[in-house]
Amino acid sequence: MELHDVWFVLIAVLWTGYFFLEGFDFGVGVLTKLLARNRPEKRVLINTIGPVWDGNEVWLLSAGGATFAAFPEWYATLFSGFYLPLLLILVCLIVRGVAFEYRVKRPEENWQRNWETAIFWASLLPAFLWGVAFANIVRGVKIDQDFNYAGGVLDLLNPYALLGGLVTLALFTFHGTVFVGLKTVGDIRERARKLALRVGLVTALLALAFLLWTQADRGDGSSLVAMVAAVASLLVALGAARAGREGWAFALSGLTIVAAVAMLFLTLFPNVMPSTLNPDWSLTVTNASSSPYTLKIMTWCAGIATPVVLLYQGWTYWVFRKRIGTQHIAETVH
């Protein structure tokens, strides 16, 4: 296996980690409107991800940085062609981070309600737009002979991409719902379990349609295995949620994300951005990669830094592993 193939796999792993971890972050943000009935419950939801949300975003920075260094042509075409949706995602992530920090800085009800609304929309929009972006990457976009994006923003809003956006939004919301069931106690835990069943059924229907479309259009034997694993994991996660086994439900909803992302990258390889204008103009792991020497240096750096990051994040989740409820929320921060 060549180093550019190795880095394609590593970038896929980084995106998978980001969607696994940030997925339930986005889901919890959406649930601040769908599940919480009052301000203490919204505070409980926000506190479930409070210690970890910023660490989860490290995976996005790593994935973007690795793409820039390992596949500069891919990075350039992707970020120039998808400039507006990626900028909107970036703005949402900034607003979301500010909202987490500023929401309780003042006691006025309007102040807190406005920041809660910002958390909801700044979680919902990225969850949808990431699906639109990756669906377009897999489907292919208008890339000319100079590897430049030759389409417009409206070209990205095709039926396949919009379905992909709905799938990631629903899947992340389901992932967040089972995470809330895992991390809370009392009435909010019971309502999260019931909501997980409804959201999970919608997710299963959307995911099945999207994955079947992907498999029919670009799939092979390996992507079929990943698709079956994704669908099976989602269905078993629904059963675990119904039985009140939140730990299994969360692990299996995460496995659904892992298998679904794996399927997308399997259908993409050896391309990194297919061209719908001419297959010969597609960006591949070969023509979009950096020099072998650059990839070699990156491999050594990744081999040293990655275990440290994984150990640190694992320790963070272990420290903040206990369940919380409204009884743990101080009156002064409602």
PDB file of N, CA, C and O in Angstrom, residues 27-46 48 120 173-199 326:
ATOM      1  N   GLY A  27     -26.549  16.422  17.978  1.00  0.00           N
ATOM      2  CA  GLY A  27     -27.839  15.871  18.365  1.00  0.00           C
ATOM      3  C   GLY A  27     -28.359  16.468  19.662  1.00  0.00           C
ATOM      4  O   GLY A  27     -29.546  16.812  19.773  1.00  0.00           O
ATOM      5  N   VAL A  28     -27.486  16.612  20.648  1.00  0.00           N
ATOM      6  CA  VAL A  28     -27.892  17.209  21.914  1.00  0.00           C
ATOM      7  C   VAL A  28     -28.314  18.662  21.705  1.00  0.00           C
ATOM      8  O   VAL A  28     -29.287  19.133  22.303  1.00  0.00           O
ATOM      9  N   GLY A  29     -27.607  19.387  20.841  1.00  0.00           N
ATOM     10  CA  GLY A  29     -27.994  20.760  20.548  1.00  0.00           C
ATOM     11  C   GLY A  29     -29.387  20.840  19.949  1.00  0.00           C
ATOM     12  O   GLY A  29     -30.189  21.723  20.304  1.00  0.00           O
ATOM     13  N   VAL A  30     -29.704  19.931  19.041  1.00  0.00           N
ATOM     14  CA  VAL A  30     -31.046  19.892  18.456  1.00  0.00           C
ATOM     15  C   VAL A  30     -32.080  19.553  19.523  1.00  0.00           C
ATOM     16  O   VAL A  30     -33.200  20.087  19.520  1.00  0.00           O
ATOM     17  N   LEU A  31     -31.723  18.701  20.462  1.00  0.00           N
ATOM     18  CA  LEU A  31     -32.673  18.264  21.496  1.00  0.00           C
ATOM     19  C   LEU A  31     -33.007  19.355  22.498  1.00  0.00           C
ATOM     20  O   LEU A  31     -33.976  19.219  23.257  1.00  0.00           O
ATOM     21  N   THR A  32     -32.237  20.429  22.532  1.00  0.00           N
ATOM     22  CA  THR A  32     -32.589  21.522  23.440  1.00  0.00           C
ATOM     23  C   THR A  32     -33.941  22.112  23.095  1.00  0.00           C
ATOM     24  O   THR A  32     -34.589  22.736  23.954  1.00  0.00           O
ATOM     25  N   LYS A  33     -34.407  21.938  21.872  1.00  0.00           N
ATOM     26  CA  LYS A  33     -35.751  22.370  21.470  1.00  0.00           C
ATOM     27  C   LYS A  33     -36.745  21.212  21.449  1.00  0.00           C
ATOM     28  O   LYS A  33     -37.931  21.397  21.716  1.00  0.00           O
ATOM     29  N   LEU A  34     -36.270  20.005  21.114  1.00  0.00           N
ATOM     30  CA  LEU A  34     -37.176  18.878  20.927  1.00  0.00           C
ATOM     31  C   LEU A  34     -37.492  18.126  22.207  1.00  0.00           C
ATOM     32  O   LEU A  34     -38.561  17.529  22.333  1.00  0.00           O
ATOM     33  N   LEU A  35     -36.567  18.124  23.166  1.00  0.00           N
ATOM     34  CA  LEU A  35     -36.717  17.287  24.348  1.00  0.00           C
ATOM     35  C   LEU A  35     -36.896  18.084  25.631  1.00  0.00           C
ATOM     36  O   LEU A  35     -37.758  17.744  26.454  1.00  0.00           O
ATOM     37  N   ALA A  36     -36.111  19.121  25.822  1.00  0.00           N
ATOM     38  CA  ALA A  36     -36.147  19.877  27.077  1.00  0.00           C
ATOM     39  C   ALA A  36     -37.460  20.646  27.209  1.00  0.00           C
ATOM     40  O   ALA A  36     -37.918  21.282  26.262  1.00  0.00           O
ATOM     41  N   ARG A  37     -38.047  20.597  28.392  1.00  0.00           N
ATOM     42  CA  ARG A  37     -39.316  21.283  28.651  1.00  0.00           C
ATOM     43  C   ARG A  37     -39.153  22.588  29.401  1.00  0.00           C
ATOM     44  O   ARG A  37     -40.056  23.420  29.400  1.00  0.00           O
ATOM     45  N   ASN A  38     -38.032  22.775  30.058  1.00  0.00           N
ATOM     46  CA  ASN A  38     -37.815  23.988  30.839  1.00  0.00           C
ATOM     47  C   ASN A  38     -36.324  24.299  30.876  1.00  0.00           C
ATOM     48  O   ASN A  38     -35.506  23.565  30.330  1.00  0.00           O
ATOM     49  N   ARG A  39     -35.994  25.391  31.531  1.00  0.00           N
ATOM     50  CA  ARG A  39     -34.599  25.836  31.546  1.00  0.00           C
ATOM     51  C   ARG A  39     -33.670  24.870  32.286  1.00  0.00           C
ATOM     52  O   ARG A  39     -32.559  24.606  31.812  1.00  0.00           O
ATOM     53  N   PRO A  40     -34.061  24.318  33.439  1.00  0.00           N
ATOM     54  CA  PRO A  40     -33.159  23.333  34.074  1.00  0.00           C
ATOM     55  C   PRO A  40     -32.871  22.137  33.181  1.00  0.00           C
ATOM     56  O   PRO A  40     -31.742  21.635  33.167  1.00  0.00           O
ATOM     57  N   GLU A  41     -33.863  21.667  32.432  1.00  0.00           N
ATOM     58  CA  GLU A  41     -33.620  20.522  31.554  1.00  0.00           C
ATOM     59  C   GLU A  41     -32.703  20.900  30.392  1.00  0.00           C
ATOM     60  O   GLU A  41     -31.890  20.079  29.955  1.00  0.00           O
ATOM     61  N   LYS A  42     -32.836  22.114  29.891  1.00  0.00           N
ATOM     62  CA  LYS A  42     -31.906  22.555  28.850  1.00  0.00           C
ATOM     63  C   LYS A  42     -30.488  22.608  29.401  1.00  0.00           C
ATOM     64  O   LYS A  42     -29.527  22.260  28.712  1.00  0.00           O
ATOM     65  N   ARG A  43     -30.384  23.035  30.647  1.00  0.00           N
ATOM     66  CA  ARG A  43     -29.069  23.091  31.271  1.00  0.00           C
ATOM     67  C   ARG A  43     -28.485  21.683  31.431  1.00  0.00           C
ATOM     68  O   ARG A  43     -27.280  21.465  31.234  1.00  0.00           O
ATOM     69  N   VAL A  44     -29.339  20.714  31.771  1.00  0.00           N
ATOM     70  CA  VAL A  44     -28.877  19.335  31.885  1.00  0.00           C
ATOM     71  C   VAL A  44     -28.335  18.843  30.548  1.00  0.00           C
ATOM     72  O   VAL A  44     -27.252  18.235  30.476  1.00  0.00           O
ATOM     73  N   LEU A  45     -29.079  19.100  29.467  1.00  0.00           N
ATOM     74  CA  LEU A  45     -28.637  18.665  28.151  1.00  0.00           C
ATOM     75  C   LEU A  45     -27.290  19.283  27.784  1.00  0.00           C
ATOM     76  O   LEU A  45     -26.382  18.601  27.301  1.00  0.00           O
ATOM     77  N   ILE A  46     -27.173  20.572  28.014  1.00  0.00           N
ATOM     78  CA  ILE A  46     -25.921  21.257  27.675  1.00  0.00           C
ATOM     79  C   ILE A  46     -24.775  20.731  28.534  1.00  0.00           C
ATOM     80  O   ILE A  46     -23.641  20.558  28.055  1.00  0.00           O
ATOM     81  N   THR A  48     -24.374  17.739  29.628  1.00  0.00           N
ATOM     82  CA  THR A  48     -23.925  16.400  29.226  1.00  0.00           C
ATOM     83  C   THR A  48     -22.765  16.464  28.249  1.00  0.00           C
ATOM     84  O   THR A  48     -21.938  15.538  28.194  1.00  0.00           O
ATOM     85  N   PHE A 120     -29.394  25.704  19.205  1.00  0.00           N
ATOM     86  CA  PHE A 120     -30.243  24.821  18.390  1.00  0.00           C
ATOM     87  C   PHE A 120     -29.910  24.946  16.913  1.00  0.00           C
ATOM     88  O   PHE A 120     -29.613  23.948  16.235  1.00  0.00           O
ATOM     89  N   THR A 173     -29.154  13.291  15.379  1.00  0.00           N
ATOM     90  CA  THR A 173     -30.163  13.522  16.408  1.00  0.00           C
ATOM     91  C   THR A 173     -30.453  12.246  17.175  1.00  0.00           C
ATOM     92  O   THR A 173     -30.579  12.256  18.410  1.00  0.00           O
ATOM     93  N   PHE A 174     -30.561  11.125  16.465  1.00  0.00           N
ATOM     94  CA  PHE A 174     -30.758   9.839  17.139  1.00  0.00           C
ATOM     95  C   PHE A 174     -29.556   9.508  18.027  1.00  0.00           C
ATOM     96  O   PHE A 174     -29.728   9.069  19.176  1.00  0.00           O
ATOM     97  N   HIS A 175     -28.359   9.716  17.519  1.00  0.00           N
ATOM     98  CA  HIS A 175     -27.135   9.483  18.288  1.00  0.00           C
ATOM     99  C   HIS A 175     -27.130  10.339  19.556  1.00  0.00           C
ATOM    100  O   HIS A 175     -26.762   9.863  20.641  1.00  0.00           O
ATOM    101  N   GLY A 176     -27.544  11.594  19.431  1.00  0.00           N
ATOM    102  CA  GLY A 176     -27.617  12.473  20.588  1.00  0.00           C
ATOM    103  C   GLY A 176     -28.684  12.053  21.577  1.00  0.00           C
ATOM    104  O   GLY A 176     -28.512  12.184  22.795  1.00  0.00           O
ATOM    105  N   THR A 177     -29.792  11.534  21.063  1.00  0.00           N
ATOM    106  CA  THR A 177     -30.877  11.117  21.944  1.00  0.00           C
ATOM    107  C   THR A 177     -30.469   9.941  22.818  1.00  0.00           C
ATOM    108  O   THR A 177     -30.738   9.925  24.031  1.00  0.00           O
ATOM    109  N   VAL A 178     -29.806   8.943  22.231  1.00  0.00           N
ATOM    110  CA  VAL A 178     -29.373   7.806  23.046  1.00  0.00           C
ATOM    111  C   VAL A 178     -28.239   8.219  23.986  1.00  0.00           C
ATOM    112  O   VAL A 178     -28.088   7.655  25.077  1.00  0.00           O
ATOM    113  N   PHE A 179     -27.441   9.217  23.576  1.00  0.00           N
ATOM    114  CA  PHE A 179     -26.402   9.731  24.476  1.00  0.00           C
ATOM    115  C   PHE A 179     -27.037  10.400  25.693  1.00  0.00           C
ATOM    116  O   PHE A 179     -26.572  10.211  26.820  1.00  0.00           O
ATOM    117  N   VAL A 180     -28.099  11.177  25.475  1.00  0.00           N
ATOM    118  CA  VAL A 180     -28.798  11.805  26.599  1.00  0.00           C
ATOM    119  C   VAL A 180     -29.375  10.742  27.522  1.00  0.00           C
ATOM    120  O   VAL A 180     -29.308  10.856  28.749  1.00  0.00           O
ATOM    121  N   GLY A 181     -29.956   9.684  26.942  1.00  0.00           N
ATOM    122  CA  GLY A 181     -30.449   8.595  27.775  1.00  0.00           C
ATOM    123  C   GLY A 181     -29.356   7.936  28.591  1.00  0.00           C
ATOM    124  O   GLY A 181     -29.591   7.481  29.722  1.00  0.00           O
ATOM    125  N   LEU A 182     -28.161   7.900  28.043  1.00  0.00           N
ATOM    126  CA  LEU A 182     -27.019   7.297  28.726  1.00  0.00           C
ATOM    127  C   LEU A 182     -26.477   8.185  29.837  1.00  0.00           C
ATOM    128  O   LEU A 182     -25.957   7.696  30.842  1.00  0.00           O
ATOM    129  N   LYS A 183     -26.614   9.507  29.691  1.00  0.00           N
ATOM    130  CA  LYS A 183     -25.946  10.452  30.586  1.00  0.00           C
ATOM    131  C   LYS A 183     -26.870  11.113  31.597  1.00  0.00           C
ATOM    132  O   LYS A 183     -26.401  11.908  32.415  1.00  0.00           O
ATOM    133  N   THR A 184     -28.171  10.818  31.575  1.00  0.00           N
ATOM    134  CA  THR A 184     -29.095  11.525  32.460  1.00  0.00           C
ATOM    135  C   THR A 184     -29.865  10.542  33.338  1.00  0.00           C
ATOM    136  O   THR A 184     -29.856   9.335  33.119  1.00  0.00           O
ATOM    137  N   VAL A 185     -30.556  11.110  34.331  1.00  0.00           N
ATOM    138  CA  VAL A 185     -31.420  10.329  35.216  1.00  0.00           C
ATOM    139  C   VAL A 185     -32.782  11.012  35.290  1.00  0.00           C
ATOM    140  O   VAL A 185     -32.932  12.175  34.918  1.00  0.00           O
ATOM    141  N   GLY A 186     -33.783  10.266  35.750  1.00  0.00           N
ATOM    142  CA  GLY A 186     -35.091  10.850  35.972  1.00  0.00           C
ATOM    143  C   GLY A 186     -35.965  10.888  34.736  1.00  0.00           C
ATOM    144  O   GLY A 186     -35.796  10.123  33.782  1.00  0.00           O
ATOM    145  N   ASP A 187     -36.880  11.841  34.749  1.00  0.00           N
ATOM    146  CA  ASP A 187     -37.890  11.931  33.694  1.00  0.00           C
ATOM    147  C   ASP A 187     -37.285  12.219  32.329  1.00  0.00           C
ATOM    148  O   ASP A 187     -37.739  11.685  31.308  1.00  0.00           O
ATOM    149  N   ILE A 188     -36.257  13.040  32.287  1.00  0.00           N
ATOM    150  CA  ILE A 188     -35.659  13.394  30.998  1.00  0.00           C
ATOM    151  C   ILE A 188     -35.031  12.165  30.340  1.00  0.00           C
ATOM    152  O   ILE A 188     -35.037  12.033  29.109  1.00  0.00           O
ATOM    153  N   ARG A 189     -34.538  11.240  31.143  1.00  0.00           N
ATOM    154  CA  ARG A 189     -33.980   9.996  30.602  1.00  0.00           C
ATOM    155  C   ARG A 189     -35.083   9.154  29.957  1.00  0.00           C
ATOM    156  O   ARG A 189     -34.897   8.604  28.862  1.00  0.00           O
ATOM    157  N   GLU A 190     -36.224   9.055  30.618  1.00  0.00           N
ATOM    158  CA  GLU A 190     -37.329   8.264  30.074  1.00  0.00           C
ATOM    159  C   GLU A 190     -37.862   8.872  28.784  1.00  0.00           C
ATOM    160  O   GLU A 190     -38.166   8.155  27.822  1.00  0.00           O
ATOM    161  N   ARG A 191     -37.994  10.173  28.757  1.00  0.00           N
ATOM    162  CA  ARG A 191     -38.484  10.821  27.535  1.00  0.00           C
ATOM    163  C   ARG A 191     -37.468  10.714  26.405  1.00  0.00           C
ATOM    164  O   ARG A 191     -37.853  10.610  25.235  1.00  0.00           O
ATOM    165  N   ALA A 192     -36.183  10.747  26.742  1.00  0.00           N
ATOM    166  CA  ALA A 192     -35.152  10.573  25.714  1.00  0.00           C
ATOM    167  C   ALA A 192     -35.252   9.181  25.096  1.00  0.00           C
ATOM    168  O   ALA A 192     -35.092   9.012  23.871  1.00  0.00           O
ATOM    169  N   ARG A 193     -35.512   8.169  25.923  1.00  0.00           N
ATOM    170  CA  ARG A 193     -35.631   6.801  25.409  1.00  0.00           C
ATOM    171  C   ARG A 193     -36.820   6.679  24.452  1.00  0.00           C
ATOM    172  O   ARG A 193     -36.726   6.039  23.400  1.00  0.00           O
ATOM    173  N   LYS A 194     -37.952   7.293  24.797  1.00  0.00           N
ATOM    174  CA  LYS A 194     -39.131   7.233  23.928  1.00  0.00           C
ATOM    175  C   LYS A 194     -38.897   8.013  22.632  1.00  0.00           C
ATOM    176  O   LYS A 194     -39.302   7.577  21.549  1.00  0.00           O
ATOM    177  N   LEU A 195     -38.248   9.167  22.755  1.00  0.00           N
ATOM    178  CA  LEU A 195     -37.977   9.964  21.557  1.00  0.00           C
ATOM    179  C   LEU A 195     -36.995   9.246  20.642  1.00  0.00           C
ATOM    180  O   LEU A 195     -37.089   9.337  19.407  1.00  0.00           O
ATOM    181  N   ALA A 196     -36.043   8.513  21.224  1.00  0.00           N
ATOM    182  CA  ALA A 196     -35.062   7.783  20.420  1.00  0.00           C
ATOM    183  C   ALA A 196     -35.738   6.788  19.494  1.00  0.00           C
ATOM    184  O   ALA A 196     -35.300   6.595  18.347  1.00  0.00           O
ATOM    185  N   LEU A 197     -36.812   6.173  19.936  1.00  0.00           N
ATOM    186  CA  LEU A 197     -37.514   5.205  19.096  1.00  0.00           C
ATOM    187  C   LEU A 197     -38.140   5.890  17.889  1.00  0.00           C
ATOM    188  O   LEU A 197     -38.056   5.390  16.759  1.00  0.00           O
ATOM    189  N   ARG A 198     -38.766   7.037  18.093  1.00  0.00           N
ATOM    190  CA  ARG A 198     -39.403   7.754  16.980  1.00  0.00           C
ATOM    191  C   ARG A 198     -38.365   8.304  16.007  1.00  0.00           C
ATOM    192  O   ARG A 198     -38.502   8.150  14.789  1.00  0.00           O
ATOM    193  N   VAL A 199     -37.335   8.934  16.558  1.00  0.00           N
ATOM    194  CA  VAL A 199     -36.283   9.483  15.699  1.00  0.00           C
ATOM    195  C   VAL A 199     -35.543   8.357  14.978  1.00  0.00           C
ATOM    196  O   VAL A 199     -35.191   8.471  13.798  1.00  0.00           O
ATOM    197  N   THR A 326     -31.766  17.112  36.771  1.00  0.00           N
ATOM    198  CA  THR A 326     -32.110  18.484  37.160  1.00  0.00           C
ATOM    199  C   THR A 326     -31.757  18.766  38.615  1.00  0.00           C
ATOM    200  O   THR A 326     -31.546  19.927  38.990  1.00  0.00           O
TER     201      THR A 326
END
